[in-house]
Amino acid sequence: MSHQTRPSRRVGIVDIGSNSVRLVVYGNRLDSFRPLFNDKTSCQLGADLNRTGKLNPDGCRLAEQAFQRFINIATLLEVDRFEAYATAAIRDASDGADFASYLEGVSGRKIEILSGADEGLAGARGVLGAIPDAAGLVGDLGGGSLELVRVADRRATDSDSFPLGVLRLADFGSREDLSRHIAASLDRPAWLHPSKSPGSLYCIGGSWRAWARLHLAHSRHPLEIIHQYAVPAREARAFCEMLTRMSSASLADLTPVSSRRRPHLPAAAEIMLQLIDRAAPERVVFSSAGLREGLMLHGQRKKVRTRDPLLALCTRIGRSGARQRMTPGSLMAWISALDLGLAPAEERLAKAACRLVDIAGMEHPSYRAEHAFMRAFRLPAVAIEHPERGFLALVLAARYDGRIDQSWTEPAKVLTAEDSCDRALWVGLALRLAMTLAPGISKARLQRRAKSLTLFVHRDFASPEVERRLAALAVALDLAPDLQEL
């Protein structure tokens, strides 16, 4: 894989895959997983690969047109770092290298043909960038291949590549034949077995995203967000069993999934089922970040690669609409003084809330709470699980409205444990009080005792509103409020 380390303003990655050719343009912000531009052309270069050993001629024509179009778009978008990569179809086809050379000749752009190992490691790097604490097995299912990589502690270890892309599996006539073919490939690597810490199976690729979209609808999940959607392994396996037994007519009725993806669901489900049986993960987690994000991160500064993408995004969003500039550090110190017993993950979400504390400041007062809640719940962010979205949204509902029992908070409470809902309320009420004092918070402090909560504040800031919000926080903590003027 090529190495490029200089900082860049915009990064354009073209992925010439077995199914499609796609251009994604990223900015150089610390929340750079949010693309500035994302478009694809369905070419199906690998549609005939199993039968002919060559690329699909019609797909080649479409791919050439798409590649030139994306080069033009990248130029118009003033992309500073432009890179093009080809994966399984071009890698494995007998005429693949020749086609890549032809594209290079007519376009003047270099195309790197990724090995299976490099493709797998790039996908794993993308997952680790978007889910920094990922631990377990990363699976990248494309049209031409399946890459598996074991990850832990932000590093990739064992890896392998298999010719098990969904386009290649389309010709198998029966489930039994398909199952035996997949098993023969997955039985090969000695390392593919349950580890002492099984962790999760992290799924990337269009067919598995279609699986997730279908399961979201089937389970009536309150969020239509695929990234970090997590399904217990036993439940995922049962759903796979159902999909592998579905007829073509039944698959055609699965409207949550595009008609192009439906025929590939049984193969995608069979692969997932066999991986669950071999690796014994605790759950299956879906990632919207994968190969392209990993390629983008490979050439970025260390600061971009190792930052917390959730906090980076919340910092930028919070600054854009805030009426009052409160430093997240001072607000977090305010919360910490309450000794709320936050779990480490909740403490991180509290830091995110401190950055979003005035996210609805420019909205009409009657709708600020609901607006802040919905923005946090549906935040276009990575590195945040669905229950964590619920926690963060409830914090902001309480920050603006002083409560979390509104009807529109129900979806978040479905995802969030009851004791976490209580702690979200406490954090939100603490921020509500802090923002009432702003900018006088620098001259105020909270002290929690066994039976009381004392606020020491300059007398000029000791208003009836401050008394009411101190009382609300104290009552929620089952303490007596005590206001002391300085």
Short mmCIF file of N, CA, C and O in Angstrom, two decimals, residues 340-343 346 349 373 377 386-399 402-406 409-430 473 476-477:
data_model
loop_
_atom_site.label_atom_id
_atom_site.label_comp_id
_atom_site.label_asym_id
_atom_site.label_seq_id
_atom_site.Cartn_x
_atom_site.Cartn_y
_atom_site.Cartn_z
N LEU A 340 -21.36 11.80 40.57
CA LEU A 340 -22.59 11.14 40.13
C LEU A 340 -22.43 9.64 39.88
O LEU A 340 -23.40 8.96 39.55
N GLY A 341 -21.22 9.12 40.03
CA GLY A 341 -21.01 7.70 39.81
C GLY A 341 -21.13 7.30 38.35
O GLY A 341 -21.61 6.20 38.04
N LEU A 342 -20.69 8.18 37.45
CA LEU A 342 -20.77 7.89 36.03
C LEU A 342 -19.80 6.78 35.65
O LEU A 342 -18.65 6.77 36.10
N ALA A 343 -20.25 5.87 34.81
CA ALA A 343 -19.35 4.88 34.23
C ALA A 343 -18.42 5.59 33.25
O ALA A 343 -18.73 6.69 32.77
N GLU A 346 -20.14 6.77 30.21
CA GLU A 346 -21.05 7.89 30.48
C GLU A 346 -20.28 9.18 30.72
O GLU A 346 -20.76 10.26 30.34
N LEU A 349 -19.59 10.59 27.43
CA LEU A 349 -20.80 11.19 26.86
C LEU A 349 -21.12 12.52 27.54
O LEU A 349 -21.64 13.43 26.90
N PHE A 373 -32.59 17.35 21.68
CA PHE A 373 -32.72 15.90 21.83
C PHE A 373 -32.58 15.19 20.49
O PHE A 373 -31.81 14.24 20.35
N PHE A 377 -29.67 12.59 19.32
CA PHE A 377 -30.09 11.20 19.11
C PHE A 377 -29.71 10.73 17.71
O PHE A 377 -29.35 9.58 17.50
N HIS A 386 -25.74 2.85 19.99
CA HIS A 386 -27.12 3.33 20.04
C HIS A 386 -27.60 3.65 21.45
O HIS A 386 -28.23 4.69 21.66
N PRO A 387 -27.33 2.82 22.47
CA PRO A 387 -27.72 3.23 23.83
C PRO A 387 -27.02 4.50 24.28
O PRO A 387 -27.59 5.30 25.05
N GLU A 388 -25.79 4.71 23.80
CA GLU A 388 -25.08 5.94 24.14
C GLU A 388 -25.73 7.16 23.49
O GLU A 388 -25.75 8.25 24.07
N ARG A 389 -26.25 6.98 22.29
CA ARG A 389 -27.03 8.06 21.66
C ARG A 389 -28.22 8.42 22.55
O ARG A 389 -28.55 9.61 22.71
N GLY A 390 -28.88 7.39 23.10
CA GLY A 390 -30.01 7.64 23.98
C GLY A 390 -29.60 8.44 25.20
O GLY A 390 -30.27 9.40 25.59
N PHE A 391 -28.48 8.06 25.83
CA PHE A 391 -27.99 8.77 27.01
C PHE A 391 -27.70 10.23 26.69
O PHE A 391 -28.14 11.14 27.41
N LEU A 392 -26.96 10.47 25.62
CA LEU A 392 -26.59 11.84 25.24
C LEU A 392 -27.82 12.68 24.94
O LEU A 392 -27.92 13.85 25.36
N ALA A 393 -28.78 12.10 24.24
CA ALA A 393 -30.01 12.84 23.90
C ALA A 393 -30.81 13.18 25.15
O ALA A 393 -31.36 14.29 25.27
N LEU A 394 -30.88 12.25 26.09
CA LEU A 394 -31.61 12.52 27.34
C LEU A 394 -30.93 13.60 28.16
O LEU A 394 -31.61 14.41 28.81
N VAL A 395 -29.61 13.62 28.16
CA VAL A 395 -28.89 14.70 28.86
C VAL A 395 -29.32 16.05 28.32
O VAL A 395 -29.63 16.99 29.09
N LEU A 396 -29.38 16.20 27.01
CA LEU A 396 -29.72 17.49 26.42
C LEU A 396 -31.20 17.83 26.59
O LEU A 396 -31.56 19.01 26.70
N ALA A 397 -32.06 16.81 26.62
CA ALA A 397 -33.47 17.08 26.92
C ALA A 397 -33.60 17.68 28.31
O ALA A 397 -34.34 18.66 28.53
N ALA A 398 -32.88 17.11 29.29
CA ALA A 398 -32.93 17.62 30.66
C ALA A 398 -32.25 18.98 30.77
O ALA A 398 -32.70 19.85 31.52
N ARG A 399 -31.19 19.19 30.00
CA ARG A 399 -30.49 20.48 30.06
C ARG A 399 -31.42 21.62 29.64
O ARG A 399 -31.40 22.70 30.21
N GLY A 402 -35.42 20.41 31.81
CA GLY A 402 -35.44 20.05 33.22
C GLY A 402 -36.09 18.70 33.50
O GLY A 402 -36.30 18.35 34.66
N ARG A 403 -36.39 17.91 32.48
CA ARG A 403 -37.02 16.60 32.67
C ARG A 403 -36.77 15.73 31.44
O ARG A 403 -36.34 16.23 30.40
N ILE A 404 -37.06 14.43 31.59
CA ILE A 404 -36.87 13.51 30.47
C ILE A 404 -38.10 12.62 30.28
O ILE A 404 -38.00 11.52 29.72
N ASP A 405 -39.26 13.09 30.74
CA ASP A 405 -40.47 12.27 30.64
C ASP A 405 -41.38 12.73 29.48
O ASP A 405 -42.54 12.36 29.41
N GLN A 406 -40.85 13.52 28.55
CA GLN A 406 -41.63 13.96 27.40
C GLN A 406 -41.90 12.76 26.48
O GLN A 406 -41.12 11.81 26.43
N THR A 409 -39.12 11.60 24.07
CA THR A 409 -37.90 10.96 24.58
C THR A 409 -38.03 9.44 24.67
O THR A 409 -37.04 8.76 24.97
N GLU A 410 -39.21 8.89 24.42
CA GLU A 410 -39.43 7.45 24.59
C GLU A 410 -38.47 6.60 23.76
O GLU A 410 -37.97 5.59 24.27
N PRO A 411 -38.20 6.93 22.49
CA PRO A 411 -37.26 6.09 21.74
C PRO A 411 -35.89 5.96 22.42
O PRO A 411 -35.28 4.89 22.38
N ALA A 412 -35.43 7.04 23.03
CA ALA A 412 -34.13 6.98 23.71
C ALA A 412 -34.20 6.13 24.96
O ALA A 412 -33.27 5.39 25.28
N LYS A 413 -35.30 6.23 25.68
CA LYS A 413 -35.44 5.45 26.91
C LYS A 413 -35.59 3.96 26.64
O LYS A 413 -35.23 3.13 27.47
N VAL A 414 -36.11 3.62 25.45
CA VAL A 414 -36.17 2.20 25.06
C VAL A 414 -34.76 1.62 24.96
O VAL A 414 -34.53 0.45 25.31
N LEU A 415 -33.80 2.42 24.52
CA LEU A 415 -32.44 1.95 24.30
C LEU A 415 -31.55 2.07 25.53
O LEU A 415 -30.49 1.45 25.59
N THR A 416 -31.95 2.87 26.50
CA THR A 416 -31.09 3.24 27.62
C THR A 416 -31.56 2.56 28.90
O THR A 416 -32.75 2.61 29.23
N ALA A 417 -30.63 1.95 29.63
CA ALA A 417 -30.97 1.30 30.89
C ALA A 417 -31.54 2.32 31.87
O ALA A 417 -31.19 3.50 31.84
N GLU A 418 -32.41 1.84 32.77
CA GLU A 418 -33.12 2.75 33.67
C GLU A 418 -32.16 3.55 34.55
O GLU A 418 -32.34 4.75 34.74
N ASP A 419 -31.13 2.88 35.09
CA ASP A 419 -30.20 3.62 35.94
C ASP A 419 -29.38 4.63 35.14
O ASP A 419 -29.02 5.70 35.65
N SER A 420 -29.11 4.32 33.87
CA SER A 420 -28.42 5.29 33.01
C SER A 420 -29.31 6.48 32.70
O SER A 420 -28.83 7.62 32.59
N CYS A 421 -30.62 6.24 32.57
CA CYS A 421 -31.56 7.36 32.37
C CYS A 421 -31.50 8.31 33.56
O CYS A 421 -31.53 9.54 33.38
N ASP A 422 -31.42 7.77 34.77
CA ASP A 422 -31.32 8.61 35.96
C ASP A 422 -30.07 9.47 35.92
O ASP A 422 -30.12 10.69 36.18
N ARG A 423 -28.94 8.86 35.56
CA ARG A 423 -27.69 9.61 35.53
C ARG A 423 -27.70 10.65 34.40
O ARG A 423 -27.13 11.73 34.54
N ALA A 424 -28.36 10.32 33.29
CA ALA A 424 -28.49 11.31 32.21
C ALA A 424 -29.29 12.52 32.70
O ALA A 424 -28.94 13.67 32.38
N LEU A 425 -30.33 12.28 33.46
CA LEU A 425 -31.13 13.37 34.03
C LEU A 425 -30.26 14.24 34.93
O LEU A 425 -30.31 15.47 34.86
N TRP A 426 -29.47 13.61 35.79
CA TRP A 426 -28.63 14.37 36.71
C TRP A 426 -27.62 15.24 35.96
O TRP A 426 -27.45 16.42 36.30
N VAL A 427 -26.97 14.67 34.94
CA VAL A 427 -26.00 15.46 34.16
C VAL A 427 -26.70 16.62 33.47
O VAL A 427 -26.21 17.76 33.46
N GLY A 428 -27.87 16.36 32.90
CA GLY A 428 -28.61 17.42 32.22
C GLY A 428 -29.03 18.53 33.15
O GLY A 428 -28.94 19.72 32.81
N LEU A 429 -29.50 18.18 34.34
CA LEU A 429 -29.90 19.20 35.32
C LEU A 429 -28.70 20.01 35.80
O LEU A 429 -28.82 21.22 36.05
N ALA A 430 -27.55 19.34 35.93
CA ALA A 430 -26.34 20.06 36.33
C ALA A 430 -25.94 21.07 35.25
O ALA A 430 -25.55 22.22 35.56
N LEU A 473 -32.12 20.00 40.75
CA LEU A 473 -30.99 19.09 40.75
C LEU A 473 -30.87 18.37 42.09
O LEU A 473 -30.66 17.16 42.14
N ALA A 476 -33.57 15.68 42.49
CA ALA A 476 -33.28 14.51 41.66
C ALA A 476 -32.23 13.62 42.30
O ALA A 476 -32.26 12.39 42.14
N LEU A 477 -31.31 14.23 43.08
CA LEU A 477 -30.27 13.48 43.76
C LEU A 477 -30.68 13.07 45.17
O LEU A 477 -29.86 12.50 45.90
#
